[in-house]
XYZ file of C-alpha atoms in Angstrom:
59
model
C -33.570 9.623 8.793
C -32.383 6.438 10.484
C -34.562 3.349 10.726
C -35.253 2.031 14.226
C -33.738 -1.375 14.935
C -36.120 -4.292 14.839
C -36.959 -5.960 18.177
C -35.185 -9.160 17.102
C -31.909 -7.305 16.596
C -32.028 -5.765 20.064
C -32.727 -9.156 21.633
C -29.748 -10.718 19.861
C -27.402 -8.026 21.161
C -28.110 -9.139 24.747
C -27.523 -12.826 23.955
C -24.370 -13.969 25.848
C -23.622 -16.609 23.213
C -23.505 -13.947 20.506
C -20.984 -11.926 22.524
C -18.643 -14.941 22.602
C -18.319 -14.740 18.826
C -16.155 -11.655 19.210
C -14.678 -12.533 22.592
C -11.063 -13.432 23.271
C -9.734 -16.331 21.288
C -7.130 -18.834 22.365
C -6.014 -19.889 18.887
C -2.207 -20.303 18.865
C -1.807 -18.203 15.704
C -3.702 -15.288 17.246
C -1.705 -15.538 20.460
C 1.496 -15.317 18.424
C 0.233 -12.262 16.531
C -0.807 -10.513 19.742
C 2.729 -10.849 21.120
C 4.377 -9.745 17.880
C 5.761 -6.240 17.413
C 6.203 -5.837 13.645
C 8.549 -2.881 14.139
C 11.047 -5.131 15.920
C 11.428 -7.953 13.375
C 13.557 -8.112 10.274
C 12.163 -9.101 6.899
C 13.688 -12.571 7.285
C 12.201 -12.994 10.774
C 8.807 -11.850 9.461
C 8.936 -14.489 6.738
C 9.787 -17.179 9.299
C 6.883 -16.006 11.476
C 4.503 -16.205 8.516
C 5.536 -19.803 7.859
C 5.073 -20.624 11.556
C 1.599 -19.052 11.578
C 0.641 -20.924 8.422
C 1.556 -24.225 10.110
C -0.610 -23.312 13.110
C -3.742 -22.693 11.039
C -3.475 -25.711 8.750
C -5.540 -28.732 9.817
């Protein structure tokens, strides 16, 4: 038998700030990945893309 959710959990689900946690992101590395079709890149191109992504996430 399943436990009912606590009232605090239900209240958090309606919190608009909490929804932003999983909302769209504008990070350059994620934008690059969204545009990428892994079936259309060679192994060498994939390696170059990985290096490019690594540069984008480093501080």
